[in-house]
Short mmCIF file of C-alpha atoms and ligand atoms in Angstrom, two decimals:
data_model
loop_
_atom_site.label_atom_id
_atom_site.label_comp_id
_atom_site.label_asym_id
_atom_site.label_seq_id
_atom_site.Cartn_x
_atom_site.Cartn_y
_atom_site.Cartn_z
CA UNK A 1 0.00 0.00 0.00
CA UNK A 2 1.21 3.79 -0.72
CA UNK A 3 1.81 5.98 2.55
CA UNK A 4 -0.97 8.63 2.80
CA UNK A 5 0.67 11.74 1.56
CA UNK A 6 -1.08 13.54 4.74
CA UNK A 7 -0.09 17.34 3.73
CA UNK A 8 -2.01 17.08 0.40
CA UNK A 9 -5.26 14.91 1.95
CA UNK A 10 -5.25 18.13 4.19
CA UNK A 11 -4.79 20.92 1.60
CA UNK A 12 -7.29 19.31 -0.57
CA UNK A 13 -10.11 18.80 2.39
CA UNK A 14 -9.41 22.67 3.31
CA UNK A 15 -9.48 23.11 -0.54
CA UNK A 16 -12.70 21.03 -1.26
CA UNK A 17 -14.17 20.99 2.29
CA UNK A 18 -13.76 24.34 3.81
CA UNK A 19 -13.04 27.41 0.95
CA UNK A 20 -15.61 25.43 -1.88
CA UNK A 21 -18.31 25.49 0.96
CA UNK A 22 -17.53 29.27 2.32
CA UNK A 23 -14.93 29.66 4.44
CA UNK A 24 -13.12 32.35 4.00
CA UNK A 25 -11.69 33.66 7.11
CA UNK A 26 -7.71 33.28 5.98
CA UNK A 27 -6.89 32.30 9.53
CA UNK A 28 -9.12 29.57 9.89
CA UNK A 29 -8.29 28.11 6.83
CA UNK A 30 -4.68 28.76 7.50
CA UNK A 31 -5.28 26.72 10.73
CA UNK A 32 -6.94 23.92 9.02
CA UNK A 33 -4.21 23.53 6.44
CA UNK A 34 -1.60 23.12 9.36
CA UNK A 35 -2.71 21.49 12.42
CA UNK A 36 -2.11 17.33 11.75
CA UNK A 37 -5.53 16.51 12.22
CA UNK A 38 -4.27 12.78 11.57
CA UNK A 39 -2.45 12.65 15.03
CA UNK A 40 -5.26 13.35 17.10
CA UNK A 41 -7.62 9.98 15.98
CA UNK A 42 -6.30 6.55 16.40
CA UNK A 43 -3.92 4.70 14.06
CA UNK A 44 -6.34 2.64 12.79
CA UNK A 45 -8.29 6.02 11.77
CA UNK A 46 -5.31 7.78 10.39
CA UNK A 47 -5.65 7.36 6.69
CA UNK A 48 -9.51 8.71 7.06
CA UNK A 49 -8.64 12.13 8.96
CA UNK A 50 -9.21 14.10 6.46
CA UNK A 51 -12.60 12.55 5.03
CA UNK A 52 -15.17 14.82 4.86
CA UNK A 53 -16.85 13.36 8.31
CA UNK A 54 -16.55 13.24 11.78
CA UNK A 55 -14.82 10.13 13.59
CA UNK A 56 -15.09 8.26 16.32
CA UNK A 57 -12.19 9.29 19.28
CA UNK A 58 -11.95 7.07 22.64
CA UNK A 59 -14.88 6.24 25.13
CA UNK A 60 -17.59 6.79 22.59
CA UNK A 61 -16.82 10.81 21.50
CA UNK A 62 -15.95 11.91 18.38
CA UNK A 63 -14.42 14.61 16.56
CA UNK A 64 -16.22 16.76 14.56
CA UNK A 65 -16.72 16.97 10.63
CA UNK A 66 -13.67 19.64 9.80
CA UNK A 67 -16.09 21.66 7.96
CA UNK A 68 -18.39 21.60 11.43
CA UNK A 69 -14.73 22.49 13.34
CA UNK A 70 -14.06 25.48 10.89
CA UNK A 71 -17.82 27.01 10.48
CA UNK A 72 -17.42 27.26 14.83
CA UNK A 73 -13.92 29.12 14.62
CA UNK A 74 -15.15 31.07 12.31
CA UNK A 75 -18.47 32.20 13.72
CA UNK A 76 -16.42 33.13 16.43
CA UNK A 77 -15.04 35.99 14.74
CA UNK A 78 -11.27 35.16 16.81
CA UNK A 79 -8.30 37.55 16.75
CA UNK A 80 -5.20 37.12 17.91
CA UNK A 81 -4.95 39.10 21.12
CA UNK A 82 -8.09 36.78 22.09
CA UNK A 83 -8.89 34.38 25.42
CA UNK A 84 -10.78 31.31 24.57
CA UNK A 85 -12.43 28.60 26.11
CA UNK A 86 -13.54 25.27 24.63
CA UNK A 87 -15.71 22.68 26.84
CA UNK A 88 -15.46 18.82 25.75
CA UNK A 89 -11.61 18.83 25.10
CA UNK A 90 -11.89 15.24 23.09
CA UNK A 91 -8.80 14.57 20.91
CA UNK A 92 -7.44 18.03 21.74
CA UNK A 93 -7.90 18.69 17.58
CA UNK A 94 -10.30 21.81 18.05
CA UNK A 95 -8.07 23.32 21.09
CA UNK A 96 -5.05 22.95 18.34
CA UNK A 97 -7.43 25.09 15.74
CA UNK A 98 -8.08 27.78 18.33
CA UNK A 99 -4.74 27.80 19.63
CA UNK A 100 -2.83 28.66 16.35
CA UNK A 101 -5.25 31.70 16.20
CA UNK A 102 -5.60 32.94 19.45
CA UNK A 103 -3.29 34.26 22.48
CA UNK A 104 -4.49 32.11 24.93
CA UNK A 105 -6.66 28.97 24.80
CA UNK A 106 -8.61 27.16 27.89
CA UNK A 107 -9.89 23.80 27.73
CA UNK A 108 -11.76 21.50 29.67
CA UNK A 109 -12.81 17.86 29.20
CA UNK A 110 -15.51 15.93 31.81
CA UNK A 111 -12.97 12.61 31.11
CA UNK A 112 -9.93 12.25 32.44
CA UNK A 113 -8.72 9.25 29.86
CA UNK A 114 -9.44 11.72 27.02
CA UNK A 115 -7.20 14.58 28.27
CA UNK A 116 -4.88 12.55 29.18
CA UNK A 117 -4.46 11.61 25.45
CA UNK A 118 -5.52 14.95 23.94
CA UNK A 119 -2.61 16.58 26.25
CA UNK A 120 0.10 14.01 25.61
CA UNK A 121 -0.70 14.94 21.32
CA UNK A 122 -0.80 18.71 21.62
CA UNK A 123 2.55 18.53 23.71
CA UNK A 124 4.08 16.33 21.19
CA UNK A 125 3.11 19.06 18.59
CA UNK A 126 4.54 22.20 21.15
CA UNK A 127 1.57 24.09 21.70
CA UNK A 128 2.04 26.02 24.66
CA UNK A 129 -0.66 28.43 24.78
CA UNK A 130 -3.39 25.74 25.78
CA UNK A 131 -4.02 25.22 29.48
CA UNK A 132 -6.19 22.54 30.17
CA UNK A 133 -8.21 20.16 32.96
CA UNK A 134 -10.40 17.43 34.17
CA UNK A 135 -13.79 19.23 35.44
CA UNK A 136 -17.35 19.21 34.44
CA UNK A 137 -17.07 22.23 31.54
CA UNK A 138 -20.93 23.57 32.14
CA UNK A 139 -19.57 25.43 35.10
CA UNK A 140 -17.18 27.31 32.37
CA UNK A 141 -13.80 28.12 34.34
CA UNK A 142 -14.23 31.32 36.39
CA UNK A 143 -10.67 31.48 37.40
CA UNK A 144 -9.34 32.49 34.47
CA UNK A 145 -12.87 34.62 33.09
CA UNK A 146 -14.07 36.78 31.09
CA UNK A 147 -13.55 34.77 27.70
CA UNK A 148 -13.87 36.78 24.41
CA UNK A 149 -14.73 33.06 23.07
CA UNK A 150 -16.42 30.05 24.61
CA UNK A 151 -16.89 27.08 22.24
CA UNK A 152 -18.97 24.10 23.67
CA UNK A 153 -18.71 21.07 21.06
CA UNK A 154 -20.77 18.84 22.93
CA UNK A 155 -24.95 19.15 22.28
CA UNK A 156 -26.59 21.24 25.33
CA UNK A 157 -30.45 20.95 26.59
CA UNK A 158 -30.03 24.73 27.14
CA UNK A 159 -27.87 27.63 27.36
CA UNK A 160 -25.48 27.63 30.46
CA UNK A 161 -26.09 30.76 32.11
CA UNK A 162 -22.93 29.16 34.07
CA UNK A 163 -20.91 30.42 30.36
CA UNK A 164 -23.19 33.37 29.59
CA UNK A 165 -21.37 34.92 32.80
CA UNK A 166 -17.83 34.30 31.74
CA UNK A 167 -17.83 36.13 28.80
CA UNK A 168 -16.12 39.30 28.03
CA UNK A 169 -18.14 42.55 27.16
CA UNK A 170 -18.21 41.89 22.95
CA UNK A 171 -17.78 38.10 23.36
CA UNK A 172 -19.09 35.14 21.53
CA UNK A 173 -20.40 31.80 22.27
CA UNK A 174 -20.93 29.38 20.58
CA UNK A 175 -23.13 26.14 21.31
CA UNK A 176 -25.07 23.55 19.91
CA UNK A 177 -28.86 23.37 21.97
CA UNK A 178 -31.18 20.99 21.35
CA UNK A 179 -32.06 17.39 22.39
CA UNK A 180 -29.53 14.72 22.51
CA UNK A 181 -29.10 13.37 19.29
CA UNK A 182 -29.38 16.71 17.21
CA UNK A 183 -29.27 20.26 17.72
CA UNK A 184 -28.97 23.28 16.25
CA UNK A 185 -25.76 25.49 16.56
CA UNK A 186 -26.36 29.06 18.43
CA UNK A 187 -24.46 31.82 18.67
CA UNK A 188 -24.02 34.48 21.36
CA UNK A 189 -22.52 37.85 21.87
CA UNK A 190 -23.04 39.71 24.67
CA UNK A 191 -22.84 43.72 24.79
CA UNK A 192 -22.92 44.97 28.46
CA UNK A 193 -25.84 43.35 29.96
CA UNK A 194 -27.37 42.56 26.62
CA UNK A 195 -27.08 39.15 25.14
CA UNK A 196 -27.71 38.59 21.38
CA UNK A 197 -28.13 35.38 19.31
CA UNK A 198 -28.25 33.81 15.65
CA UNK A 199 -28.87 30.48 14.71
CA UNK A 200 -26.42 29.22 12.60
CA UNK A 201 -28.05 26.05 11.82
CA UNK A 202 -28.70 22.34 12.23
CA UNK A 203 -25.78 19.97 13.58
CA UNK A 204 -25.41 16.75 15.64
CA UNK A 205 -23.06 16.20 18.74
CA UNK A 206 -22.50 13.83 21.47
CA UNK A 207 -24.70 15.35 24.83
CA UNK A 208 -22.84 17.64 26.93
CA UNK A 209 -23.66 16.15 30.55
CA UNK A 210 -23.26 17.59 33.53
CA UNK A 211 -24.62 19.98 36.22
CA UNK A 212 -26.10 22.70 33.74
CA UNK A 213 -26.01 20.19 30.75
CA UNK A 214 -27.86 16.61 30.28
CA UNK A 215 -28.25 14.97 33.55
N1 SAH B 1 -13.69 19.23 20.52
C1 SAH B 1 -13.36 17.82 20.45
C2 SAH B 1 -14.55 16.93 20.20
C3 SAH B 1 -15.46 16.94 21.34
S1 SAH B 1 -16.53 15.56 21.53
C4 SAH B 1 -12.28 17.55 19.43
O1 SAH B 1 -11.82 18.47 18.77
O2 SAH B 1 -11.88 16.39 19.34
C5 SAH B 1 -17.34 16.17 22.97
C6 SAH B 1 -16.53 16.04 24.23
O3 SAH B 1 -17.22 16.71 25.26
C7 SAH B 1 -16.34 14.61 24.70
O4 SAH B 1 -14.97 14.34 24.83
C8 SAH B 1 -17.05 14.59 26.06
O5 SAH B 1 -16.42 13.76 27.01
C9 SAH B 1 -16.97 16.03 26.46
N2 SAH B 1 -17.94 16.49 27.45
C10 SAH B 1 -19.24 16.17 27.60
N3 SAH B 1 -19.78 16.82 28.65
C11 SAH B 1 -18.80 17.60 29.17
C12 SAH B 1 -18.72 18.53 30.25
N4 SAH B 1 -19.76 18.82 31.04
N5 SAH B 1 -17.54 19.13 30.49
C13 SAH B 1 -16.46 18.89 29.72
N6 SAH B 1 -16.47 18.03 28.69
C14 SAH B 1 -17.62 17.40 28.41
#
């Protein structure tokens, strides 16, 4: 068998996948066409990271479709003096996005095995702008609050107010609400007191459980 040539399977899926379909923010795509989305699923996987679908990571999760990973950085409108926080840390692939556009990137994952791996992957690859930990993610992390992003990529019964709190004056989040198998994608940006929203439409994740998610 030929060894995947994995730097052209990626510039073709941000080629095909991401610009055909509308991306156009330069930095996502730049993202996309760097981070070795390859290392972050199983070997077995390897050869169908850059398929046009999401696959299944460790303990049941997956990672997202990478057109579903770029339509949330981009909706989030990132530059790169921003704070972010993702909730459902996975394979540490969307963390890896954020992190080559942001300053600073917080993540948290409800299970430890996950992190574990996620953290042992984005080491390998040097990031060190990514803090992350073991904690049930619909409580946000207040230590290190205001965000001017919050990305949940797990499926929420509602909007944490929990999040809605952590974010910076002008900040976004972003967050799939709906029942447990599918839900549509919502976006939120808070002036002052005021918090705004747009639907960005339809998507399916895994739930996000815990004390202000599924049960
Ligand atoms: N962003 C990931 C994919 C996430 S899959 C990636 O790029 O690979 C959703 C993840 O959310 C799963 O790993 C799941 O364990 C986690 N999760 C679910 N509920 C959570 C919670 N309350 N806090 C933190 N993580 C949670």
């Amino acid at each position: 068998m030929m060894p995947v040539n994995y730097e052209k399977a990626r510039e073709e899926m941000v080629n095909r996948q991401l610009a055909a379909r509308g991306i156009h923010d330069l930095k996502v795509l730049e993202a996309m066409g760097k981070v070795p989305r390859h290392l972050f699923v199983s070997e077995h996987l390897q050869d169908q990271a850059y398929s046009d679908r999401p696959l299944p990571i460790d303990l049941n999760q997956t990672i997202s479709q990478p057109y579903i990973v770029a339509l949330m950085t981009e909706a989030l409108d990132l530059s790169s003096d921003d704070k972010a926080l993702e909730i459902g840390t996975g394979s540490g692939y969307q963390a890896a996005i954020l992190a080559e556009i942001c300053e600073q990137v917080y993540t948290v994952e409800k299970l430890p095995e996950l992190l574990e791996k996620a953290e042992a992957v984005l080491k390998r690859l040097g990031y060190r702008n990514i803090i992350s930990k073991t904690d049930d993610g619909t409580l946000g992390w207040p230590e290190y609050a205001p965000y001017d992003a919050i990305l949940v990529t797990a499926g929420a019964p509602h909007v944490p107010r929990t999040l809605l709190n952590q974010l910076s004056d002008g900040g976004r989040l972003l967050i799939p609400v709906g029942s447990n198998l599918i839900q549509e994608l919502k976006k939120i940006t808070r002036q002052g007191d005021r918090f705004s929203e747009e639907r960005l439409g339809g998507c399916q994740f895994v739930p996000l459980l815990g004390q202000h998610g599924w049960q």
